[in-house]
Short mmCIF file of C-alpha atoms in Angstrom, two decimals:
data_model
loop_
_atom_site.label_atom_id
_atom_site.label_comp_id
_atom_site.label_asym_id
_atom_site.label_seq_id
_atom_site.Cartn_x
_atom_site.Cartn_y
_atom_site.Cartn_z
CA UNK A 1 -78.17 27.90 27.36
CA UNK A 2 -81.24 28.39 24.81
CA UNK A 3 -80.83 26.34 21.29
CA UNK A 4 -82.85 29.05 19.71
CA UNK A 5 -80.50 31.56 20.68
CA UNK A 6 -77.32 29.54 19.79
CA UNK A 7 -79.01 28.86 16.13
CA UNK A 8 -79.59 32.67 15.20
CA UNK A 9 -76.30 33.69 16.37
CA UNK A 10 -74.76 30.91 14.14
CA UNK A 11 -77.01 32.29 11.45
CA UNK A 12 -75.54 35.64 11.97
CA UNK A 13 -71.91 34.09 11.76
CA UNK A 14 -72.53 32.44 8.40
CA UNK A 15 -74.39 35.79 7.19
CA UNK A 16 -71.12 37.72 8.18
CA UNK A 17 -68.85 35.06 6.61
CA UNK A 18 -70.87 35.17 2.95
CA UNK A 19 -70.23 38.87 3.24
CA UNK A 20 -66.61 38.38 3.63
CA UNK A 21 -65.27 37.21 -0.21
CA UNK A 22 -61.62 36.95 0.85
CA UNK A 23 -62.84 34.11 3.41
CA UNK A 24 -65.06 32.52 1.21
CA UNK A 25 -62.75 32.33 -1.67
CA UNK A 26 -60.05 30.73 0.72
CA UNK A 27 -62.60 28.07 1.42
CA UNK A 28 -63.41 27.36 -2.11
CA UNK A 29 -60.01 27.44 -3.04
CA UNK A 30 -58.37 25.27 -0.35
CA UNK A 31 -61.04 22.34 -1.03
CA UNK A 32 -60.78 22.31 -4.81
CA UNK A 33 -58.14 23.65 -6.66
CA UNK A 34 -55.84 23.54 -3.99
CA UNK A 35 -56.66 19.64 -3.69
CA UNK A 36 -56.66 19.29 -7.32
CA UNK A 37 -53.33 20.92 -8.27
CA UNK A 38 -51.35 19.36 -5.00
CA UNK A 39 -52.41 15.86 -6.17
CA UNK A 40 -51.25 16.40 -9.57
CA UNK A 41 -48.11 18.58 -9.05
CA UNK A 42 -46.63 15.65 -6.94
CA UNK A 43 -44.15 13.47 -9.12
CA UNK A 44 -45.34 9.83 -8.90
CA UNK A 45 -42.21 8.80 -10.54
CA UNK A 46 -38.58 9.62 -11.46
CA UNK A 47 -38.98 12.19 -14.39
CA UNK A 48 -36.34 13.31 -17.12
CA UNK A 49 -33.36 12.90 -14.64
CA UNK A 50 -30.28 14.07 -15.71
CA UNK A 51 -27.39 11.43 -15.70
CA UNK A 52 -24.03 11.27 -17.30
CA UNK A 53 -21.75 7.88 -17.86
CA UNK A 54 -17.97 7.99 -17.49
CA UNK A 55 -17.10 4.62 -19.51
CA UNK A 56 -13.76 3.64 -19.25
CA UNK A 57 -14.37 0.04 -20.22
CA UNK A 58 -15.66 0.78 -23.85
CA UNK A 59 -17.03 -2.92 -23.80
CA UNK A 60 -20.50 -4.35 -24.93
CA UNK A 61 -21.28 -4.54 -21.16
CA UNK A 62 -20.66 -0.74 -20.69
CA UNK A 63 -22.33 0.47 -23.72
CA UNK A 64 -25.37 -2.05 -23.06
CA UNK A 65 -25.58 -0.48 -19.51
CA UNK A 66 -25.47 3.11 -21.21
CA UNK A 67 -28.11 2.31 -23.58
CA UNK A 68 -30.70 1.16 -20.81
CA UNK A 69 -31.15 4.67 -19.36
CA UNK A 70 -34.54 5.33 -21.50
CA UNK A 71 -37.00 8.26 -21.48
CA UNK A 72 -39.01 9.38 -19.75
CA UNK A 73 -37.22 8.32 -16.38
CA UNK A 74 -33.76 9.63 -17.67
CA UNK A 75 -32.60 12.28 -20.35
CA UNK A 76 -30.28 10.77 -22.98
CA UNK A 77 -27.39 9.75 -20.87
CA UNK A 78 -24.18 12.17 -21.67
CA UNK A 79 -21.02 10.37 -22.52
CA UNK A 80 -18.59 12.32 -20.74
CA UNK A 81 -14.53 11.76 -19.62
CA UNK A 82 -13.43 11.46 -15.99
CA UNK A 83 -12.04 14.71 -15.91
CA UNK A 84 -15.51 16.39 -16.63
CA UNK A 85 -17.39 14.53 -13.99
CA UNK A 86 -16.72 16.74 -10.85
CA UNK A 87 -16.91 19.99 -13.30
CA UNK A 88 -20.28 18.86 -14.29
CA UNK A 89 -21.60 17.82 -10.76
CA UNK A 90 -19.91 21.18 -9.25
CA UNK A 91 -22.12 23.00 -11.99
CA UNK A 92 -25.53 20.88 -11.16
CA UNK A 93 -25.67 19.95 -15.00
CA UNK A 94 -25.94 16.11 -13.70
CA UNK A 95 -28.16 14.66 -10.99
CA UNK A 96 -26.32 11.28 -11.73
CA UNK A 97 -22.93 10.48 -12.89
CA UNK A 98 -22.10 6.76 -13.22
CA UNK A 99 -18.26 5.62 -13.67
CA UNK A 100 -17.72 2.30 -15.23
CA UNK A 101 -14.02 1.39 -14.69
CA UNK A 102 -11.61 -0.35 -17.06
CA UNK A 103 -11.77 -3.93 -17.46
CA UNK A 104 -15.05 -4.19 -15.84
CA UNK A 105 -16.51 -6.73 -18.28
CA UNK A 106 -13.28 -8.72 -18.23
CA UNK A 107 -13.53 -8.80 -14.37
CA UNK A 108 -16.88 -9.64 -14.40
CA UNK A 109 -16.26 -12.82 -16.53
CA UNK A 110 -13.20 -13.70 -14.48
CA UNK A 111 -15.61 -14.13 -11.48
CA UNK A 112 -14.33 -11.27 -9.76
CA UNK A 113 -16.50 -8.36 -8.20
CA UNK A 114 -15.96 -4.96 -9.91
CA UNK A 115 -17.02 -1.51 -8.74
CA UNK A 116 -19.20 0.75 -10.30
CA UNK A 117 -18.98 4.27 -8.64
CA UNK A 118 -22.29 6.27 -8.79
CA UNK A 119 -22.22 9.87 -7.69
CA UNK A 120 -25.50 11.60 -7.00
CA UNK A 121 -26.52 15.58 -6.72
CA UNK A 122 -28.21 15.01 -3.17
CA UNK A 123 -29.44 18.58 -3.29
CA UNK A 124 -31.92 17.24 -5.74
CA UNK A 125 -33.84 15.41 -2.93
CA UNK A 126 -36.59 13.75 -5.03
CA UNK A 127 -34.60 12.48 -7.78
CA UNK A 128 -31.75 11.62 -5.78
CA UNK A 129 -33.69 9.44 -3.59
CA UNK A 130 -35.93 7.58 -5.96
CA UNK A 131 -33.43 7.74 -8.71
CA UNK A 132 -30.40 5.83 -6.97
CA UNK A 133 -32.95 3.00 -6.72
CA UNK A 134 -33.59 3.32 -10.47
CA UNK A 135 -29.82 3.32 -11.44
CA UNK A 136 -29.17 0.22 -9.06
CA UNK A 137 -32.18 -1.77 -10.41
CA UNK A 138 -31.32 -1.18 -13.85
CA UNK A 139 -27.47 -1.81 -13.74
CA UNK A 140 -28.11 -4.97 -11.59
CA UNK A 141 -30.57 -6.23 -14.05
CA UNK A 142 -28.29 -5.73 -17.04
CA UNK A 143 -25.16 -7.04 -15.56
CA UNK A 144 -27.14 -10.26 -14.19
CA UNK A 145 -28.51 -10.79 -18.01
CA UNK A 146 -25.03 -10.47 -19.18
CA UNK A 147 -23.61 -13.15 -16.67
CA UNK A 148 -26.47 -15.55 -17.14
CA UNK A 149 -25.60 -15.21 -21.01
CA UNK A 150 -21.87 -15.40 -21.07
CA UNK A 151 -20.99 -17.71 -18.34
CA UNK A 152 -21.61 -21.75 -17.48
CA UNK A 153 -22.60 -20.87 -14.14
CA UNK A 154 -25.91 -19.79 -13.79
CA UNK A 155 -27.51 -18.55 -10.31
CA UNK A 156 -31.11 -19.68 -9.68
CA UNK A 157 -33.70 -17.09 -10.39
CA UNK A 158 -35.87 -15.83 -7.29
CA UNK A 159 -38.55 -13.96 -8.11
CA UNK A 160 -40.05 -11.40 -5.76
CA UNK A 161 -43.87 -11.33 -5.56
CA UNK A 162 -44.92 -7.75 -4.66
CA UNK A 163 -48.25 -7.36 -3.20
CA UNK A 164 -48.92 -3.62 -2.70
CA UNK A 165 -51.81 -3.09 -0.64
CA UNK A 166 -54.45 -0.30 -0.25
CA UNK A 167 -52.27 1.46 -3.25
CA UNK A 168 -51.76 -1.07 -5.63
CA UNK A 169 -51.05 1.07 -8.48
CA UNK A 170 -48.24 2.90 -5.87
CA UNK A 171 -49.71 6.13 -7.02
CA UNK A 172 -48.72 8.76 -4.86
CA UNK A 173 -51.68 11.20 -5.72
CA UNK A 174 -54.01 8.80 -3.68
CA UNK A 175 -51.70 9.94 -0.89
CA UNK A 176 -51.60 13.59 -1.46
CA UNK A 177 -55.24 14.53 -2.43
CA UNK A 178 -56.78 12.75 0.60
CA UNK A 179 -53.95 14.13 3.06
CA UNK A 180 -54.56 17.66 1.63
CA UNK A 181 -58.21 17.41 2.43
CA UNK A 182 -57.48 16.26 5.98
CA UNK A 183 -55.04 19.23 6.57
CA UNK A 184 -57.58 21.64 5.23
CA UNK A 185 -59.98 20.64 7.87
CA UNK A 186 -57.81 21.82 10.66
CA UNK A 187 -56.39 24.80 9.25
CA UNK A 188 -59.51 26.35 7.73
CA UNK A 189 -61.43 25.40 10.81
CA UNK A 190 -59.17 27.33 13.15
CA UNK A 191 -58.97 30.03 10.77
CA UNK A 192 -62.33 30.59 10.69
CA UNK A 193 -63.38 30.51 14.14
CA UNK A 194 -60.61 32.62 15.31
CA UNK A 195 -61.15 35.02 12.09
CA UNK A 196 -64.94 35.42 13.70
CA UNK A 197 -64.19 36.02 16.86
CA UNK A 198 -61.72 38.73 15.91
CA UNK A 199 -64.05 40.33 13.41
CA UNK A 200 -66.36 40.77 16.45
CA UNK A 201 -64.09 42.55 18.33
CA UNK A 202 -62.72 45.03 15.53
CA UNK A 203 -66.54 45.89 14.56
CA UNK A 204 -67.19 46.24 18.10
CA UNK A 205 -70.18 43.77 18.41
CA UNK A 206 -69.05 42.08 21.06
CA UNK A 207 -70.05 44.68 23.33
CA UNK A 208 -73.44 44.72 21.74
CA UNK A 209 -74.08 41.05 22.39
CA UNK A 210 -73.10 41.17 26.00
CA UNK A 211 -75.56 43.82 26.54
CA UNK A 212 -78.50 41.61 25.20
CA UNK A 213 -79.51 38.20 27.08
CA UNK A 214 -77.16 35.83 25.68
CA UNK A 215 -74.11 34.15 27.60
CA UNK A 216 -70.42 33.46 26.67
CA UNK A 217 -71.32 30.03 26.31
CA UNK A 218 -73.86 30.71 23.75
CA UNK A 219 -71.88 32.98 21.67
CA UNK A 220 -68.92 30.43 21.63
CA UNK A 221 -71.24 27.55 20.59
CA UNK A 222 -72.75 29.49 17.84
CA UNK A 223 -69.39 30.00 16.23
CA UNK A 224 -68.37 26.37 17.00
CA UNK A 225 -71.37 25.09 15.02
CA UNK A 226 -71.61 27.50 12.05
CA UNK A 227 -67.88 27.48 11.30
CA UNK A 228 -67.69 23.80 11.76
CA UNK A 229 -70.43 23.28 9.72
CA UNK A 230 -69.03 24.92 6.92
CA UNK A 231 -65.77 22.99 6.97
CA UNK A 232 -67.94 19.98 7.43
CA UNK A 233 -69.49 20.56 4.18
CA UNK A 234 -66.78 21.71 2.26
CA UNK A 235 -64.88 18.47 3.38
CA UNK A 236 -67.52 16.08 2.36
CA UNK A 237 -68.10 17.85 -1.26
CA UNK A 238 -64.28 17.97 -1.71
CA UNK A 239 -63.95 14.06 -0.83
CA UNK A 240 -66.78 13.43 -3.39
CA UNK A 241 -66.46 15.56 -6.02
CA UNK A 242 -62.80 16.44 -6.61
CA UNK A 243 -60.98 13.50 -4.81
CA UNK A 244 -63.54 10.65 -6.27
CA UNK A 245 -65.02 12.38 -8.86
CA UNK A 246 -62.26 14.60 -10.62
CA UNK A 247 -59.09 12.35 -9.58
CA UNK A 248 -60.75 9.29 -9.27
CA UNK A 249 -59.16 8.23 -6.32
CA UNK A 250 -61.11 5.41 -4.21
CA UNK A 251 -62.12 5.48 -0.98
CA UNK A 252 -62.30 2.40 0.80
CA UNK A 253 -64.00 2.67 3.94
CA UNK A 254 -67.19 4.80 5.48
CA UNK A 255 -67.63 8.16 4.66
CA UNK A 256 -70.31 8.49 7.17
CA UNK A 257 -67.80 6.91 9.58
CA UNK A 258 -65.09 9.34 8.66
CA UNK A 259 -67.42 12.36 8.81
CA UNK A 260 -68.53 11.49 12.62
CA UNK A 261 -64.82 11.55 13.48
CA UNK A 262 -64.09 14.82 11.30
CA UNK A 263 -66.99 16.31 13.41
CA UNK A 264 -65.27 15.52 16.68
CA UNK A 265 -62.22 16.92 15.34
CA UNK A 266 -64.13 19.90 14.22
CA UNK A 267 -65.35 20.50 17.70
CA UNK A 268 -61.69 20.68 19.18
CA UNK A 269 -60.13 22.71 16.35
CA UNK A 270 -63.01 25.42 16.40
CA UNK A 271 -62.24 25.70 19.89
CA UNK A 272 -58.62 25.86 19.44
CA UNK A 273 -59.28 28.79 17.12
CA UNK A 274 -61.32 30.73 19.77
CA UNK A 275 -58.46 30.26 22.15
CA UNK A 276 -55.83 31.68 19.71
CA UNK A 277 -57.98 34.55 18.99
CA UNK A 278 -58.62 35.31 22.72
CA UNK A 279 -55.00 35.37 23.05
CA UNK A 280 -54.41 37.56 20.21
CA UNK A 281 -55.60 41.22 20.23
CA UNK A 282 -55.75 41.81 16.61
CA UNK A 283 -55.73 40.00 13.45
CA UNK A 284 -51.94 40.29 12.74
CA UNK A 285 -51.39 38.71 16.08
CA UNK A 286 -53.32 36.11 15.09
CA UNK A 287 -51.73 35.35 11.90
CA UNK A 288 -48.46 35.27 13.75
CA UNK A 289 -49.92 32.56 16.56
CA UNK A 290 -51.33 30.50 13.58
CA UNK A 291 -47.78 29.92 12.27
CA UNK A 292 -46.40 28.94 15.50
CA UNK A 293 -49.45 26.61 15.94
CA UNK A 294 -50.38 25.18 12.66
CA UNK A 295 -46.96 24.20 11.53
CA UNK A 296 -46.10 22.07 14.16
CA UNK A 297 -49.72 20.74 13.94
CA UNK A 298 -49.18 19.58 9.93
CA UNK A 299 -45.67 18.23 10.48
CA UNK A 300 -45.56 16.38 13.51
CA UNK A 301 -49.11 15.07 13.39
CA UNK A 302 -48.33 12.23 11.04
CA UNK A 303 -49.71 14.05 7.84
CA UNK A 304 -46.17 14.84 6.09
CA UNK A 305 -43.90 11.70 7.65
CA UNK A 306 -44.72 8.55 9.52
CA UNK A 307 -44.78 9.22 13.19
CA UNK A 308 -42.75 6.41 13.64
CA UNK A 309 -39.73 8.03 12.26
CA UNK A 310 -40.05 11.01 14.64
CA UNK A 311 -38.27 10.59 17.79
CA UNK A 312 -40.36 9.08 20.85
CA UNK A 313 -40.73 12.44 22.90
CA UNK A 314 -42.35 14.03 19.82
CA UNK A 315 -44.55 10.94 19.31
CA UNK A 316 -45.87 11.53 22.94
CA UNK A 317 -46.25 15.00 23.06
CA UNK A 318 -48.03 14.98 19.68
CA UNK A 319 -50.81 12.74 21.43
CA UNK A 320 -51.98 15.71 22.88
CA UNK A 321 -52.98 16.98 19.52
CA UNK A 322 -56.63 16.57 17.98
CA UNK A 323 -55.12 16.00 14.49
CA UNK A 324 -52.80 13.32 15.58
CA UNK A 325 -55.82 11.31 16.25
CA UNK A 326 -57.87 12.49 13.37
CA UNK A 327 -54.92 11.66 10.75
CA UNK A 328 -54.84 8.18 12.39
CA UNK A 329 -58.22 7.44 11.98
CA UNK A 330 -58.80 9.27 8.53
CA UNK A 331 -56.10 7.20 7.16
CA UNK A 332 -57.48 3.89 8.20
CA UNK A 333 -60.88 4.83 7.20
CA UNK A 334 -60.22 6.27 3.92
CA UNK A 335 -56.90 4.32 2.88
CA UNK A 336 -57.84 0.45 4.61
CA UNK A 337 -61.24 0.25 4.91
CA UNK A 338 -61.45 0.04 8.41
CA UNK A 339 -64.43 -0.36 10.68
CA UNK A 340 -65.68 1.40 14.17
CA UNK A 341 -63.89 -1.55 16.00
CA UNK A 342 -60.66 -0.44 14.36
CA UNK A 343 -60.94 3.24 14.82
CA UNK A 344 -62.88 3.42 18.09
CA UNK A 345 -59.82 4.61 20.34
CA UNK A 346 -59.28 7.84 17.98
CA UNK A 347 -62.81 8.89 18.17
CA UNK A 348 -62.71 7.92 22.00
CA UNK A 349 -59.71 10.39 22.45
CA UNK A 350 -60.84 13.21 19.89
CA UNK A 351 -63.87 13.51 21.96
CA UNK A 352 -61.76 13.83 25.34
CA UNK A 353 -59.56 16.08 23.75
CA UNK A 354 -62.11 17.99 22.26
CA UNK A 355 -64.02 18.41 25.64
CA UNK A 356 -60.78 19.30 27.42
CA UNK A 357 -60.19 22.09 24.59
CA UNK A 358 -63.64 23.41 24.69
CA UNK A 359 -63.78 23.81 28.39
CA UNK A 360 -60.35 25.78 28.40
CA UNK A 361 -61.19 27.79 25.33
CA UNK A 362 -64.62 28.92 27.24
CA UNK A 363 -62.56 29.84 30.30
CA UNK A 364 -60.37 32.00 28.40
CA UNK A 365 -63.16 33.71 26.35
CA UNK A 366 -65.05 34.58 29.56
CA UNK A 367 -61.89 35.93 31.02
CA UNK A 368 -61.67 38.00 28.19
CA UNK A 369 -65.17 39.41 28.23
CA UNK A 370 -64.67 41.04 31.73
#
């Protein structure tokens, strides 16, 4: 293995990438516009939710509850009858329908426990999930204030001291922007490396390389370091310019430590890209394989939902995926400011998985050249 040969072959790959405007545009878009728009597009709070109120009590308390649903969280509540409620829900006119029963205020003052019915259109997942909590909190607050003001019996106030660590503003943009960059590291490294190998096949330059004094290991290493370098630099620039500069998302931990983990992850994913390109005979087949591989990697690795909420067998299987450990490491460093003493297990597993993937891909690449 000659470092000079690997270097020159890698430079050839970089020149080939620069001459491909589609791939260059994909890299720029994925680490700039896509990160910014996805972070801004994620709704941070409930916004303009449609709500209707069936006021069968028509008391000061029921009107007080109706007046407490304010913009921008809710639209102006529509006062409807009980007969209209189901029809409006079926037509999708309301996300929430609050039914205040008759004698609600008098039963509350008498010490009874009246029930308010809340109907939710659960097909609107984001609003249904967060909005139910908003409605419950608003109704509970208004009822508690009314009871304290109109009854002699006072319940002691209990104050909940909430301390939100690592994201004190509860800003979902912080999560969306960083995780989008992390997901793009996996996606682009696999795509670029696999595309580079398939492009060699389609142009017939693999045969030209084989008649030269180069080995399969040198060819594979040149693609790994060149494509990995592109994604490595794009990741660093995206975190500094887009995430920290444009979106003002704080990075708590060491960027140097994170980039070391990113380099190990890139070794594994670029090798995975070569393995997929070896299995695929053409670019369309490579695209189909990407859909079968990337979707489970992105969804089941903890980037979308916490791993703890998944079945144990899925958690165990996904430990073989490099991006599972990469995401654990990235979240610990970038969100919680963890150091090497915390993330060394993830770095260890990334190193082991990267070496296994590289050896497996090299063997497959050698067999494909025979």
